[in-house]
Short mmCIF file of C-alpha atoms in Angstrom, two decimals:
data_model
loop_
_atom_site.label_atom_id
_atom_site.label_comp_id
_atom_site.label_asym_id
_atom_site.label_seq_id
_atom_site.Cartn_x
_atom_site.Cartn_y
_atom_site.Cartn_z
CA UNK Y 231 0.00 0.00 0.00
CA UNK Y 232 1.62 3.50 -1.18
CA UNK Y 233 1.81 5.49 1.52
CA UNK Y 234 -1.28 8.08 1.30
CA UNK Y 235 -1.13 11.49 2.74
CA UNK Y 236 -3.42 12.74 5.16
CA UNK Y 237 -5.70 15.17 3.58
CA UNK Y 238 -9.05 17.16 4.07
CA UNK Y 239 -8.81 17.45 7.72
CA UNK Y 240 -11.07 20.87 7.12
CA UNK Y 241 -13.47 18.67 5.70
CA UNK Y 242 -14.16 16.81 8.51
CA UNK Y 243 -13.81 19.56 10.76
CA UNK Y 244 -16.81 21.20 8.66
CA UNK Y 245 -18.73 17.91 8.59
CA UNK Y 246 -18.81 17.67 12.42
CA UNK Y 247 -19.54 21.72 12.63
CA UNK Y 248 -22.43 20.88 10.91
CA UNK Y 249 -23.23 18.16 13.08
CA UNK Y 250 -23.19 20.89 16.22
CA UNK Y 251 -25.50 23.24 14.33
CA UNK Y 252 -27.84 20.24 13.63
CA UNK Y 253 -27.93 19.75 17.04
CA UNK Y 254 -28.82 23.02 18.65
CA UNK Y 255 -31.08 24.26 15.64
CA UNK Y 256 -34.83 25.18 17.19
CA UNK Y 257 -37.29 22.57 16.02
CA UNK Y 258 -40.79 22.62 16.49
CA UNK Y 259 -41.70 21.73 20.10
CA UNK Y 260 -43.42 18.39 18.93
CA UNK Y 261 -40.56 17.48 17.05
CA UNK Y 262 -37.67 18.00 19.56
CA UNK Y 263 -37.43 14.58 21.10
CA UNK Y 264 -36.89 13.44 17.65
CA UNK Y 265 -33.91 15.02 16.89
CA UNK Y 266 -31.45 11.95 15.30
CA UNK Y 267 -27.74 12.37 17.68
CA UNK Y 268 -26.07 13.97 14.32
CA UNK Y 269 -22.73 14.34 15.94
CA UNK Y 270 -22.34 10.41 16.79
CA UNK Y 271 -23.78 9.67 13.06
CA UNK Y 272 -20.86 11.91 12.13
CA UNK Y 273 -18.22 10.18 14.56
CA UNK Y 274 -19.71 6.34 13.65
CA UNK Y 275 -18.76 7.77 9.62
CA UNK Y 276 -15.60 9.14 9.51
CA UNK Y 277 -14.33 6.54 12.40
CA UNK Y 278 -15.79 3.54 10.27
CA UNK Y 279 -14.07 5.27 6.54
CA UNK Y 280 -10.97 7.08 8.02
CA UNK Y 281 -10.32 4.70 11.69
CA UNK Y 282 -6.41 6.03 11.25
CA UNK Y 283 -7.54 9.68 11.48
CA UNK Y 284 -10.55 10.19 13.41
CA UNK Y 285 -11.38 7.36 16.85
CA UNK Y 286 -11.34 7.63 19.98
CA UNK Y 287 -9.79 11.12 20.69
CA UNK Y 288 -11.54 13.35 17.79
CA UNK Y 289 -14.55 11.45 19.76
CA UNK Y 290 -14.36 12.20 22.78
CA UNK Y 291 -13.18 16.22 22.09
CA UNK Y 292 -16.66 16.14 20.29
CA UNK Y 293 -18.43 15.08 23.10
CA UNK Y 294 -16.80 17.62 25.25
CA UNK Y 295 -18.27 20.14 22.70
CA UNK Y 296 -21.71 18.54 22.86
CA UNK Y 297 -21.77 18.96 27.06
CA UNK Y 298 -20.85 22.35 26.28
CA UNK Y 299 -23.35 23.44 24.11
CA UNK Y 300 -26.08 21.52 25.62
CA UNK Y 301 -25.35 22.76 29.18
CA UNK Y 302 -24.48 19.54 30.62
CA UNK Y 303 -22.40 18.08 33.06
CA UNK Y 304 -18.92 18.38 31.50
CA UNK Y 305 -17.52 15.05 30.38
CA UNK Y 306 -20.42 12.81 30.23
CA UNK Y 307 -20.88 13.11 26.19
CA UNK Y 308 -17.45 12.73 25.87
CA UNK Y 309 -17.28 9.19 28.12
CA UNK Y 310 -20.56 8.26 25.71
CA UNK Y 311 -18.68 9.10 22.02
CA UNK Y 312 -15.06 8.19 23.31
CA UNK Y 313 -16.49 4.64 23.54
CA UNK Y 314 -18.60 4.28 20.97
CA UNK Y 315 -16.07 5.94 18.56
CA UNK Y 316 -13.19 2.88 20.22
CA UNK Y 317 -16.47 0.44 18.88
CA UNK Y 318 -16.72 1.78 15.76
CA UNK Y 319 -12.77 1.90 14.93
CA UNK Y 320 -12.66 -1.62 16.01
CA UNK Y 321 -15.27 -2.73 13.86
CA UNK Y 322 -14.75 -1.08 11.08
CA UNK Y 323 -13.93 -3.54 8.43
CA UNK Y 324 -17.15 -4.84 9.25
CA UNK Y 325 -19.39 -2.28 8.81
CA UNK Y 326 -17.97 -1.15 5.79
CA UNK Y 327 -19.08 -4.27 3.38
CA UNK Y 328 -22.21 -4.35 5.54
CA UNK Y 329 -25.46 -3.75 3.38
CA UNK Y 330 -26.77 -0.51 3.94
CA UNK Y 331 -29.61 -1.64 6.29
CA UNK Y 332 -27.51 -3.27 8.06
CA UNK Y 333 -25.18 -0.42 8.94
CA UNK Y 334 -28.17 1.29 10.07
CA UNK Y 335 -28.78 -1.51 12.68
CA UNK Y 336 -25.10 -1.16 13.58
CA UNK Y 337 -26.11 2.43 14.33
CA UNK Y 338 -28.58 1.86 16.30
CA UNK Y 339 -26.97 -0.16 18.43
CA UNK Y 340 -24.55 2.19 18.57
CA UNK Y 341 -26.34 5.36 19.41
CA UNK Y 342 -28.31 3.41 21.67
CA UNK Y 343 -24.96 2.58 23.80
CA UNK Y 344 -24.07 6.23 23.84
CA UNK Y 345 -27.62 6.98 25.08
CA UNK Y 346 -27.66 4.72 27.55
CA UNK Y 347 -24.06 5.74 28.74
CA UNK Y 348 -25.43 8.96 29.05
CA UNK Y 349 -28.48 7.52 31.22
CA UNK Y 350 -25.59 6.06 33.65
CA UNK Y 351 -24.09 9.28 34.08
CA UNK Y 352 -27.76 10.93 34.56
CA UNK Y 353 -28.57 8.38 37.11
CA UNK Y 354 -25.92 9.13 38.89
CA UNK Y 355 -26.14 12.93 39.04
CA UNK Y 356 -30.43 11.81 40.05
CA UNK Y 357 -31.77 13.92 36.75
CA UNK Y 358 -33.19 10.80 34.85
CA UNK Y 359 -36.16 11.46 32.25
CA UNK Y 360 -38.73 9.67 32.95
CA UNK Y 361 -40.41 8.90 29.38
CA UNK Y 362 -39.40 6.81 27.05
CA UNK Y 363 -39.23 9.10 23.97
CA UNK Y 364 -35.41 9.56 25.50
CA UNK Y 365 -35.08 6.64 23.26
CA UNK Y 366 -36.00 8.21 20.34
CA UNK Y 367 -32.78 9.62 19.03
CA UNK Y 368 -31.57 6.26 18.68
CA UNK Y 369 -34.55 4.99 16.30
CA UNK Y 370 -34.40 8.54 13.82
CA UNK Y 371 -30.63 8.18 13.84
CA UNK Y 372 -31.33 4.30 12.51
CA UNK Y 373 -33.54 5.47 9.92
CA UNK Y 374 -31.28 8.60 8.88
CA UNK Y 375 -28.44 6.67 8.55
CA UNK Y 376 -28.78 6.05 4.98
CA UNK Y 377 -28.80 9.35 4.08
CA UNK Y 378 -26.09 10.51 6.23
CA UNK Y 379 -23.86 7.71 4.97
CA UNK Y 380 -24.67 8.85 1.34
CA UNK Y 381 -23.96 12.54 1.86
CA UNK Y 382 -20.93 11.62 3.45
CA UNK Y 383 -19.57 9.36 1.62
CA UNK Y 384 -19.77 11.73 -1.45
CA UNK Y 385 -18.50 14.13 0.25
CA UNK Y 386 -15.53 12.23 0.91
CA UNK Y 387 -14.77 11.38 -2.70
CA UNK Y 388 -15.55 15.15 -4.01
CA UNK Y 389 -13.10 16.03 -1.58
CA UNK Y 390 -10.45 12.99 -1.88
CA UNK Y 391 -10.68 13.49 1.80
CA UNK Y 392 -8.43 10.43 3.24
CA UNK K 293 -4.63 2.47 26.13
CA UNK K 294 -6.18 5.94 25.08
CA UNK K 295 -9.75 4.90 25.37
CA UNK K 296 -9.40 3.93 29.45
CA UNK K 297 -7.09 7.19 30.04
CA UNK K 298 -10.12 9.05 28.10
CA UNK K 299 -12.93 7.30 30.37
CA UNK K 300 -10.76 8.06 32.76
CA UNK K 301 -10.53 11.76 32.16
CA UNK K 302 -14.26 11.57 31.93
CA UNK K 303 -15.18 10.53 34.88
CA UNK K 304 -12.33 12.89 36.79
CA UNK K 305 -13.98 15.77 34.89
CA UNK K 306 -17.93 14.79 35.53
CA UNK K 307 -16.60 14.44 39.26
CA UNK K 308 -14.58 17.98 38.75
CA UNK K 309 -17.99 19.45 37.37
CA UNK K 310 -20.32 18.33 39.35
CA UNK K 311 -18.45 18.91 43.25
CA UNK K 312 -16.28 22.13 42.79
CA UNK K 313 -17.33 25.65 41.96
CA UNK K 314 -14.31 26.71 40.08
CA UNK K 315 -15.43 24.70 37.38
CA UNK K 316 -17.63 27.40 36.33
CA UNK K 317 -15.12 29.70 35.01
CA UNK K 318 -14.05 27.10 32.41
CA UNK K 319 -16.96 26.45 31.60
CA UNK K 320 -18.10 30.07 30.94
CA UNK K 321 -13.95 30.30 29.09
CA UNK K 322 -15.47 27.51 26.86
CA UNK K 323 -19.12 28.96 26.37
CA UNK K 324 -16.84 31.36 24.50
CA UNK K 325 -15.75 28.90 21.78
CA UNK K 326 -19.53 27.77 21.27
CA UNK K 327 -20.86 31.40 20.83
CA UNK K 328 -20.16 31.45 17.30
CA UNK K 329 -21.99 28.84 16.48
CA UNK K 330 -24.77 29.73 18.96
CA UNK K 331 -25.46 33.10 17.10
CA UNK K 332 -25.07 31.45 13.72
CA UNK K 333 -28.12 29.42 14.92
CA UNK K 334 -30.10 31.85 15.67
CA UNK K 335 -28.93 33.85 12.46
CA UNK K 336 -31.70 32.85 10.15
CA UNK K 337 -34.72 33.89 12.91
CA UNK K 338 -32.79 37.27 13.28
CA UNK K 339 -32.64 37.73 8.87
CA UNK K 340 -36.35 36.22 8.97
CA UNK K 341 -37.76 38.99 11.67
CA UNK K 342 -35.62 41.75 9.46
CA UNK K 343 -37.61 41.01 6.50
CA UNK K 344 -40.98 40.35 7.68
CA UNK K 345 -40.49 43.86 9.64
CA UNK K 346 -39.19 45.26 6.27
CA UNK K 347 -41.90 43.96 4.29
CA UNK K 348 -44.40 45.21 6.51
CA UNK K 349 -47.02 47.26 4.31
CA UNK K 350 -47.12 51.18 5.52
CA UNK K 351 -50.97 50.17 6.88
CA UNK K 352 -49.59 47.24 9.12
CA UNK K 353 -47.23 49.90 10.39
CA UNK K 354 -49.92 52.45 10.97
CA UNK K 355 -51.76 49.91 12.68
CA UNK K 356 -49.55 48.65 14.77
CA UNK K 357 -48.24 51.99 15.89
CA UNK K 358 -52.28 52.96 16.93
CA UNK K 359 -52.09 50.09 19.26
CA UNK K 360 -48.93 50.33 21.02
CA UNK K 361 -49.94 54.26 21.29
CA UNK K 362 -53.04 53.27 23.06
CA UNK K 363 -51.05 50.68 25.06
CA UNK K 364 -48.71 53.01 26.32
CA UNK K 365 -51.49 55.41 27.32
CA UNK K 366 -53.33 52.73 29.39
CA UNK K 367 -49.93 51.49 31.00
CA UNK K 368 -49.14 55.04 31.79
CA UNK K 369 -52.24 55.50 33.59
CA UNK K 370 -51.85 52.66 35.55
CA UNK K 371 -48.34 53.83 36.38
CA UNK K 372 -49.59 56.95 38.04
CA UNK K 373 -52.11 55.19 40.16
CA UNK K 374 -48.98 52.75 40.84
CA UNK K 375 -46.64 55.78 41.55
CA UNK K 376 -49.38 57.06 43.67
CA UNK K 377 -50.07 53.92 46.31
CA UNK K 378 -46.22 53.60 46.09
CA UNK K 379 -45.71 56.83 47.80
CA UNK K 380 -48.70 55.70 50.28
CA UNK K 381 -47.09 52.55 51.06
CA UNK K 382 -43.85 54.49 51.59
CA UNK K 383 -45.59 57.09 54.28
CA UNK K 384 -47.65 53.94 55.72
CA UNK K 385 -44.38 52.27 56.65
CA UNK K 386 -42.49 55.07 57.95
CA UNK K 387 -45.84 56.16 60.46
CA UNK K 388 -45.24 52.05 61.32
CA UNK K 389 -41.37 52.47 61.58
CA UNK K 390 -40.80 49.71 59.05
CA UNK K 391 -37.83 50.43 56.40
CA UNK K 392 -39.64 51.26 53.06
CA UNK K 393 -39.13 48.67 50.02
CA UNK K 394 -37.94 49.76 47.56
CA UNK K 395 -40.22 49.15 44.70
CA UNK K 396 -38.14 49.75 41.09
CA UNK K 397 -34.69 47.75 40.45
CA UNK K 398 -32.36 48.00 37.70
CA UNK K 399 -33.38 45.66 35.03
CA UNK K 400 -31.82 44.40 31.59
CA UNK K 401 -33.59 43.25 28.74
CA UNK K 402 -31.72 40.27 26.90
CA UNK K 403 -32.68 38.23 24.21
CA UNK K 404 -33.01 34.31 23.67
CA UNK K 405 -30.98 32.93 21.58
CA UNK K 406 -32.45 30.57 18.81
CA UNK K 407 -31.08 27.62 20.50
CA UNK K 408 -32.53 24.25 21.18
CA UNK K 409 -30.97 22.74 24.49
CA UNK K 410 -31.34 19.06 25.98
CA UNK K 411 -35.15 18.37 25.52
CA UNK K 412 -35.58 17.21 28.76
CA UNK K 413 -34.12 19.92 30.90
CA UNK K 414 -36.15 23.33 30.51
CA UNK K 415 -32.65 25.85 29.91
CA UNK K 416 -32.75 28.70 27.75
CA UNK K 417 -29.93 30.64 26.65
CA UNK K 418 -29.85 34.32 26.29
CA UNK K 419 -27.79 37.15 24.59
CA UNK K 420 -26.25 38.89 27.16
CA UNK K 421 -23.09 37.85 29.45
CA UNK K 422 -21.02 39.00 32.11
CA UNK K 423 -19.80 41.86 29.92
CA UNK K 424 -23.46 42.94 30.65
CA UNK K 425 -22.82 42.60 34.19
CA UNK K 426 -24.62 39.09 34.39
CA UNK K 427 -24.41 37.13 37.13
CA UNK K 428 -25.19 33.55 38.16
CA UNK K 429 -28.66 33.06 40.29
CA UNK K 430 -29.55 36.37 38.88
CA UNK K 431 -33.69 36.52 38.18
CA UNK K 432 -35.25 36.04 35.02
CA UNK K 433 -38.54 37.88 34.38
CA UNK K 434 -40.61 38.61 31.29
CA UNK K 435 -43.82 41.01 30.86
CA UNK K 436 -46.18 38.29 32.74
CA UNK K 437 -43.99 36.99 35.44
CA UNK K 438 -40.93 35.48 36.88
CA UNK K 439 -39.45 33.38 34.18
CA UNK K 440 -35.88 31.37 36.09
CA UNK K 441 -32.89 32.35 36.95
CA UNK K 442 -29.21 32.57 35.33
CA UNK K 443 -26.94 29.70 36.14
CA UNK K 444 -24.26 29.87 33.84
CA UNK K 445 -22.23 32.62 32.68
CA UNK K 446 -20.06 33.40 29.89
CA UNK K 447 -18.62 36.33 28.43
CA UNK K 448 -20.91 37.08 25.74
CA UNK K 449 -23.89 34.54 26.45
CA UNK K 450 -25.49 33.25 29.76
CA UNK K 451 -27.61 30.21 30.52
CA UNK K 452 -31.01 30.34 32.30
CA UNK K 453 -32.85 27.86 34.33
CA UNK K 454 -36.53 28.05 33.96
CA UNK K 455 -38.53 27.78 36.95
CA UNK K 456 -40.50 24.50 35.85
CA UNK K 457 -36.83 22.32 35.11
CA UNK K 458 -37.37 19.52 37.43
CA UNK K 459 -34.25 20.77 39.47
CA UNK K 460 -35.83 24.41 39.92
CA UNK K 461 -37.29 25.56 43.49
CA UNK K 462 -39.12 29.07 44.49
CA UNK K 463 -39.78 30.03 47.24
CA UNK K 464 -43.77 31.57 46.75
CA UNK K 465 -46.98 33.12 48.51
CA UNK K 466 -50.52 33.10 47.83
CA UNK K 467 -51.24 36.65 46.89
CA UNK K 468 -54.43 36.80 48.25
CA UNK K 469 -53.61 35.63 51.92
CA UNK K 470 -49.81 35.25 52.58
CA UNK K 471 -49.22 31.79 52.63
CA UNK K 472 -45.72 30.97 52.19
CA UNK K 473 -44.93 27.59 50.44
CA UNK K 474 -42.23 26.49 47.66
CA UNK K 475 -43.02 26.20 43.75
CA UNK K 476 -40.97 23.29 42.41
CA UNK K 477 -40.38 22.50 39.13
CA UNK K 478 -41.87 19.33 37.24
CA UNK K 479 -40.44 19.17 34.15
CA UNK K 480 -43.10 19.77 32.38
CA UNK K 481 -43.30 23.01 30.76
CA UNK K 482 -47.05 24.59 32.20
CA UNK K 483 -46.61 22.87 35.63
CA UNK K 484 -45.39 23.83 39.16
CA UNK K 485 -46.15 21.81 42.56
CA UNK K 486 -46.13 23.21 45.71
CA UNK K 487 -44.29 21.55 48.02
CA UNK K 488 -45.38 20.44 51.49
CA UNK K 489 -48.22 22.47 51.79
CA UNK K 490 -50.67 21.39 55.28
CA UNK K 491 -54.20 19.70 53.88
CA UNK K 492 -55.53 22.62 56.19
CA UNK K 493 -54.04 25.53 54.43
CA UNK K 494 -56.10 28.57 52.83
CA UNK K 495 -55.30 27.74 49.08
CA UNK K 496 -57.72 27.55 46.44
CA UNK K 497 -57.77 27.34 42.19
CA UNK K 498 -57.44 30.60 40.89
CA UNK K 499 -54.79 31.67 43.65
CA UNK K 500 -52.03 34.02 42.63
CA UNK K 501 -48.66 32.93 43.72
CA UNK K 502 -45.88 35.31 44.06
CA UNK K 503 -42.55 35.71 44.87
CA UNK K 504 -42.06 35.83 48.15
CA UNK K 505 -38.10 37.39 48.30
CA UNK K 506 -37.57 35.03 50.96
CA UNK K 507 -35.01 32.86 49.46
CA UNK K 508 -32.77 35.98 49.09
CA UNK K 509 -32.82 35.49 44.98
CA UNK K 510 -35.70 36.26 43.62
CA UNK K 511 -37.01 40.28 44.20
CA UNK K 512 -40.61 39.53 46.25
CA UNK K 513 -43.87 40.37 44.66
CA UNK K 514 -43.54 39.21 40.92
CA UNK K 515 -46.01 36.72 39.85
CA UNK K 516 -45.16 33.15 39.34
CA UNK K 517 -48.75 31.41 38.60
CA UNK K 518 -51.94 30.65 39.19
CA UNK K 519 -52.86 27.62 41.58
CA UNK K 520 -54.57 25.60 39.21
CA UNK K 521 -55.90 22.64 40.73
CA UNK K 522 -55.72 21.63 44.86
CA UNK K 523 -55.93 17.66 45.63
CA UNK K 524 -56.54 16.57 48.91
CA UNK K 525 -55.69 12.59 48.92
CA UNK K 526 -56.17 11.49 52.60
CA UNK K 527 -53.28 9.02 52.44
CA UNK K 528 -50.63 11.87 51.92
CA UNK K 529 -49.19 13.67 54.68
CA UNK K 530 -49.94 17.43 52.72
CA UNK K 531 -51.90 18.64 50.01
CA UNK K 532 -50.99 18.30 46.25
CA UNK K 533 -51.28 21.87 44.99
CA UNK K 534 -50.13 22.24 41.10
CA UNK K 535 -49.93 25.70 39.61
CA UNK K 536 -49.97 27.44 35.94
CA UNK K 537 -46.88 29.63 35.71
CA UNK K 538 -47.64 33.09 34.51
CA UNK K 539 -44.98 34.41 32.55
CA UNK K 540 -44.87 32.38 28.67
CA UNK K 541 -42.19 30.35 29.08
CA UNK K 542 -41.93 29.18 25.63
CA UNK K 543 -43.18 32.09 24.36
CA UNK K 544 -41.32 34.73 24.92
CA UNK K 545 -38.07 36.15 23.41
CA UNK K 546 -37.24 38.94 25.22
CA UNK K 547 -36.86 38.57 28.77
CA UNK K 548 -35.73 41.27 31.21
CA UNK K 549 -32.35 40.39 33.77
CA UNK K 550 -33.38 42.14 37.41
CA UNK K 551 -30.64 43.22 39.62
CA UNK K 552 -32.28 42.79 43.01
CA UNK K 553 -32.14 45.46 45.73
CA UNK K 554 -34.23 43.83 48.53
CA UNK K 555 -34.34 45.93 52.37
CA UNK K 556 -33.39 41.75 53.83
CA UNK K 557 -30.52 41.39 51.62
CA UNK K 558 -27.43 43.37 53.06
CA UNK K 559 -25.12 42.76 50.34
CA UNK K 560 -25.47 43.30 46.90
CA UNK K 561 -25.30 39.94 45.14
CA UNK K 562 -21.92 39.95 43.00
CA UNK K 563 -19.96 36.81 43.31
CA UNK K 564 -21.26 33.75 42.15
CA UNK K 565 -20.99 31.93 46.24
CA UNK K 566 -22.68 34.00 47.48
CA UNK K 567 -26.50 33.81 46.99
CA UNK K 568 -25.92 29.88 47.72
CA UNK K 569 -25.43 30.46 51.29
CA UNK K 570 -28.39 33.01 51.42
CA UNK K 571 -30.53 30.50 49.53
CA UNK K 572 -30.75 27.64 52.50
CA UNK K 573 -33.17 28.43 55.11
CA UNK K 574 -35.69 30.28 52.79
CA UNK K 575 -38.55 29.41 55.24
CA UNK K 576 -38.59 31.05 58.95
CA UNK K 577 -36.10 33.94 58.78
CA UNK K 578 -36.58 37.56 57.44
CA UNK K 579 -40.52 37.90 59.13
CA UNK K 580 -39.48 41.49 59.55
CA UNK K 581 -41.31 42.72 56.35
CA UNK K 582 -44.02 39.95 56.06
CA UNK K 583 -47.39 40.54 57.45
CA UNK K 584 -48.53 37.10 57.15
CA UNK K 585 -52.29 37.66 58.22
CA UNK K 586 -53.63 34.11 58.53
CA UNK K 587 -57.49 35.12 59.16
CA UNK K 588 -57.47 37.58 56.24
CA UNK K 589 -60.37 35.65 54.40
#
């Protein structure tokens, strides 16, 4: 293998940006416990396509970011997307020749881990939610998936990001 | 291996965050790196008022400018009936040798910010900082009544905790007879309970609460809701009391920062440690300026 040149670190930077505006953008009050966790669909991409460039460390800065502008406890995002980016590195040969649907499953699993990471960290601090549409980001992030990977991916290519 | 030292550093910095109160001026260092993207969130609402207010015909404009002239006549009339008892009140107190309240305080008015937070705790976040001389605890009001109060503060941006996030306490009294109680948050965004409130206790539906100042945060006398429904289960120890807060908590964009000047309080509140000593006890102590007539009804 020629040795390739890291390149489009911007890119990514701008992808996960994104992700953060995504994530703070008002929605209509119906629709707020749907929002999909963009930031981890993000992470789960470029960890799976670039696992030399972005794991555990890009992950777990971004989930610093994401206590910060959701007015968290500090460190509790960052313990959620540090793991499942480590996850997501290691099984990225996998999920790559996965069928598409099948990613998405991966994904859920995946978001659901960071959710429920997150739950821990609630549980300990005594602020749990008590309904279940706390669950939800983990379904709309399944069924987004496709289209996230899609975007990205082209991305990627326009960009000879690698 | 990176990913234990990282869970590692986690858990060191959710501990950090959560126990010591120094933690808050990294925290408002960092709010300073999300502002940008903060206020490019809420960019598109700003550009979207601009033009509708542009685009306004000249007869919308007209309109509009009839009604808040006739608004501010009626408001002005009530001010000088208001300025009128308030001079009353004032002479009342000094024939009864009790210090006079003082009535107006400095207030701000800040904007929200565009921003969705965590769906499941009720925080809002608002356009003004400590460069505006915000501080953290300070009270949150809009035009209908007491909307939180500020618990994080950054340079350019501060973070307000809305008086019906589960975590959220106030301490209240029924307007109409001077029952003291506590409004806590539910989490749910047109609900307050009152906690600990005897089954025998004067409240009814339709009950203004107010502030009651005694906490030490919140200036007394500002609405906080209506009681909207009083349960009286015989197998609980007190009376489940849930009220209607009065000031549009999802409603409302601009919001008005007080700086409190209460007679009880004999510092002004500046530094953030303050106002948490002050808050404990909120029942019992300061009965120098309350009344609290129990057979008023």
């Amino acid at each position: 293998m020629s040795v390739t040149r890291p390149r489009g670190g911007g890119i990514i930077a701008f992808t996960f940006f994104m992700a953060l505006l995504l994530t703070i953008l008002p929605l209509p009050e119906w629709a707020g416990p749907y929002r999909p966790s963009w930031v981890v669909l993000v992470l789960i991409y470029w960890c799976m396509a670039l696992p030399t460039r972005v794991g555990v460390g890009v992950g777990w800065l971004m989930g610093l970011l994401l206590d910060l502008i959701n007015g968290v406890l500090l460190g509790q995002h960052a313990l959620a997307l540090a793991v499942v980016a480590y996850l997501a590195t290691l099984l990225h040969q996998r999920i790559r020749v996965f069928p598409v649907w099948q990613q998405a499953l991966t994904v859920l699993v995946l978001v659901g881990l960071s959710q429920m990471l997150v739950l821990w960290v609630l549980g300990v601090t005594g602020a749990v939610p008590r309904s279940w549409d706390y669950w939800l980001p983990s379904l709309t992030s399944m069924l987004l998936w496709p289209w996230v990977f899609v975007i990205l991916r082209d991305v990627r290519r326009r960009f000879g990001v690698q | 291996m990176r990913l234990i030292l990282l869970i590692v550093l986690s858990v060191v910095l959710m501990t950090m965050d959560h126990r010591l109160a120094q933690m808050a001026h990294v925290r408002s260092a960092l709010s300073l790196v999300l502002a940008p993207v903060q206020y490019l969130v809420n960019f598109p609402v700003v550009a979207g008022r601009w033009f509708t207010e542009g685009l306004s015909t000249r007869r919308d404009l007209i309109a509009e400018n009839a009604n808040l002239k006739a608004e501010q006549l009626l408001l002005r009339a009530q001010v000088q009936k208001l300025e009128a008892l308030e001079s009353e009140n004032r002479r009342l107190r000094e024939l009864l040798h009790s210090g006079s309240r003082i009535l107006s305080e400095r207030v701000l008015i800040a904007e929200l910010l565009a921003v969705d937070a965590d769906p499941f705790t009720h925080q809002i976040v608002l356009n003004k900082g400590s460069r505006d001389g915000a501080f953290k605890g300070q009270p949150l009001l809009d035009s209908q009544g007491v909307m939180g109060q500020v618990v994080e503060v950054g340079p350019i941006t501060s973070r307000a905790l809305l008086i019906t996030d589960a975590s959220h306490a106030i301490p209240v009294q029924v307007n109409r007879n001077g029952i003291r109680a506590v409004a806590l948050g539910t989490g749910a965004i047109d609900r307050l309970e009152l906690a600990h409130v005897p089954d025998t206790a004067d409240i009814r539906p339709g009950d203004l609460l107010i502030t009651s100042g005694l906490g030490g945060r919140f200036p007394p006398g500002y609405p906080v809701g209506t009681v909207a429904e009083v349960t009286h289960d015989p197998g609980q120890a007190y009376a489940l009391i849930t009220a209607r807060p009065s000031a549009r908590l999802d409603r409302s964009r601009e919001v008005l920062l007080v700086w409190p000047r209460m007679q009880t309080a004999p510092v002004e509140a500046e530094t953030g440690t303050a106002p948490e000593e002050r808050e404990s006890g909120p029942d019992g102590a300061g009965g120098s300026g309350e009344p609290a007539p129990e057979g008023s009804g």
